[in-house]
Amino acid sequence: MVGDLDGDGWLELWMTEESGLISFTSGPSGLIQSEAPSGDLTLGSGGVTADYDGDGDLDVYLARWVGWPGPEEPGYGANRLLRNDGDGTFTDVTELA
């Protein structure tokens, strides 16, 4: 996923993988690895950015999957909708959407 996810005018690149999100931030010195949102965001298989709530910030829909035997826990492999709070942080609003 590519977009200005923290509102600083520079593009961020988020990649999903088994252990969670990997984030890179662009800026005057190029592309550097940065801190991704924390929380239960493992096993991502893809995602998309869009302004789902119409507030001008890019929100994130994270698609998840379970491709092999894994923990039988509620929410394991469930998709997530993350609302951009406008300050570089995100709130999981999956249950509210």
mmCIF file of C-alpha atoms in Angstrom:
data_model
loop_
_atom_site.group_PDB
_atom_site.id
_atom_site.type_symbol
_atom_site.label_atom_id
_atom_site.label_comp_id
_atom_site.label_asym_id
_atom_site.label_seq_id
_atom_site.Cartn_x
_atom_site.Cartn_y
_atom_site.Cartn_z
ATOM 1 C CA MET A 1 0.000 0.000 0.000
ATOM 2 C CA VAL A 2 1.312 3.424 -0.901
ATOM 3 C CA GLY A 3 0.020 6.770 0.303
ATOM 4 C CA ASP A 4 0.632 9.695 2.625
ATOM 5 C CA LEU A 5 -0.587 7.785 5.660
ATOM 6 C CA ASP A 6 0.716 10.199 8.300
ATOM 7 C CA GLY A 7 -0.174 13.509 6.625
ATOM 8 C CA ASP A 8 3.404 14.792 6.351
ATOM 9 C CA GLY A 9 3.314 15.246 2.572
ATOM 10 C CA TRP A 10 5.630 12.276 1.911
ATOM 11 C CA LEU A 11 4.532 8.854 0.710
ATOM 12 C CA GLU A 12 4.697 5.810 2.970
ATOM 13 C CA LEU A 13 4.946 2.220 1.761
ATOM 14 C CA TRP A 14 3.337 -0.506 3.859
ATOM 15 C CA MET A 15 3.951 -4.160 3.082
ATOM 16 C CA THR A 16 2.135 -7.009 4.775
ATOM 17 C CA GLU A 17 3.785 -10.235 5.842
ATOM 18 C CA GLU A 18 3.310 -13.050 8.343
ATOM 19 C CA SER A 19 4.819 -11.128 11.250
ATOM 20 C CA GLY A 20 2.824 -7.942 10.622
ATOM 21 C CA LEU A 21 3.219 -4.707 8.727
ATOM 22 C CA ILE A 22 6.528 -3.369 7.471
ATOM 23 C CA SER A 23 6.574 0.385 6.924
ATOM 24 C CA PHE A 24 8.884 2.584 4.871
ATOM 25 C CA THR A 25 8.764 6.390 4.802
ATOM 26 C CA SER A 26 10.013 8.592 1.979
ATOM 27 C CA GLY A 27 11.615 11.938 2.605
ATOM 28 C CA PRO A 28 14.448 14.227 1.548
ATOM 29 C CA SER A 29 17.041 11.534 2.279
ATOM 30 C CA GLY A 30 15.218 8.754 0.427
ATOM 31 C CA LEU A 31 13.273 5.733 1.640
ATOM 32 C CA ILE A 32 13.878 4.525 5.210
ATOM 33 C CA GLN A 33 12.253 1.791 7.270
ATOM 34 C CA SER A 34 9.920 3.266 9.869
ATOM 35 C CA GLU A 35 7.689 2.110 12.688
ATOM 36 C CA ALA A 36 4.449 0.466 11.568
ATOM 37 C CA PRO A 37 1.244 0.585 13.606
ATOM 38 C CA SER A 38 1.202 -1.807 16.529
ATOM 39 C CA GLY A 39 -1.528 -4.187 17.504
ATOM 40 C CA ASP A 40 -2.897 -7.460 16.243
ATOM 41 C CA LEU A 41 -2.023 -6.967 12.580
ATOM 42 C CA THR A 42 -0.213 -10.201 11.745
ATOM 43 C CA LEU A 43 -0.786 -12.509 8.788
ATOM 44 C CA GLY A 44 -1.578 -9.766 6.331
ATOM 45 C CA SER A 45 -2.021 -10.883 2.748
ATOM 46 C CA GLY A 46 -2.680 -7.442 1.273
ATOM 47 C CA GLY A 47 -4.407 -4.177 1.803
ATOM 48 C CA VAL A 48 -5.729 -1.011 0.265
ATOM 49 C CA THR A 49 -5.887 2.645 1.244
ATOM 50 C CA ALA A 50 -8.977 4.816 0.848
ATOM 51 C CA ASP A 51 -10.672 7.652 2.699
ATOM 52 C CA TYR A 52 -13.622 5.538 3.856
ATOM 53 C CA ASP A 53 -14.905 8.088 6.405
ATOM 54 C CA GLY A 54 -14.536 11.187 4.212
ATOM 55 C CA ASP A 55 -12.282 13.146 6.590
ATOM 56 C CA GLY A 56 -9.433 13.660 4.103
ATOM 57 C CA ASP A 57 -7.056 11.076 5.641
ATOM 58 C CA LEU A 58 -6.176 7.756 4.008
ATOM 59 C CA ASP A 59 -7.582 4.845 6.004
ATOM 60 C CA VAL A 60 -6.383 1.244 5.619
ATOM 61 C CA TYR A 61 -8.253 -1.976 4.925
ATOM 62 C CA LEU A 62 -5.981 -4.906 5.751
ATOM 63 C CA ALA A 63 -6.843 -8.290 4.258
ATOM 64 C CA ARG A 64 -5.735 -11.288 6.307
ATOM 65 C CA TRP A 65 -5.702 -14.993 5.712
ATOM 66 C CA VAL A 66 -4.902 -18.329 7.267
ATOM 67 C CA GLY A 67 -3.126 -20.459 4.683
ATOM 68 C CA TRP A 68 -1.910 -23.274 6.910
ATOM 69 C CA PRO A 69 -2.944 -24.767 10.235
ATOM 70 C CA GLY A 70 -2.765 -21.975 12.754
ATOM 71 C CA PRO A 71 -4.138 -20.926 16.094
ATOM 72 C CA GLU A 72 -7.848 -21.480 16.484
ATOM 73 C CA GLU A 73 -8.415 -18.096 18.073
ATOM 74 C CA PRO A 74 -11.260 -15.644 17.478
ATOM 75 C CA GLY A 75 -10.210 -13.062 14.910
ATOM 76 C CA TYR A 76 -7.270 -15.066 13.608
ATOM 77 C CA GLY A 77 -7.147 -14.253 9.932
ATOM 78 C CA ALA A 78 -9.956 -11.680 10.159
ATOM 79 C CA ASN A 79 -9.764 -8.584 7.954
ATOM 80 C CA ARG A 80 -9.198 -5.222 9.658
ATOM 81 C CA LEU A 81 -10.359 -1.670 8.936
ATOM 82 C CA LEU A 82 -7.999 0.934 10.399
ATOM 83 C CA ARG A 83 -9.207 4.538 10.651
ATOM 84 C CA ASN A 84 -6.489 7.129 10.226
ATOM 85 C CA ASP A 85 -6.560 9.443 13.263
ATOM 86 C CA GLY A 86 -4.768 12.173 11.282
ATOM 87 C CA ASP A 87 -1.618 12.160 13.393
ATOM 88 C CA GLY A 88 0.168 9.059 12.094
ATOM 89 C CA THR A 89 -1.803 6.686 14.327
ATOM 90 C CA PHE A 90 -4.660 4.364 13.433
ATOM 91 C CA THR A 91 -7.664 3.009 15.310
ATOM 92 C CA ASP A 92 -9.099 -0.427 14.554
ATOM 93 C CA VAL A 93 -12.750 0.286 13.693
ATOM 94 C CA THR A 94 -13.534 -3.134 12.233
ATOM 95 C CA GLU A 95 -16.380 -3.772 14.662
ATOM 96 C CA LEU A 96 -17.916 -0.331 14.037
ATOM 97 C CA ALA A 97 -17.920 -0.528 10.233
#
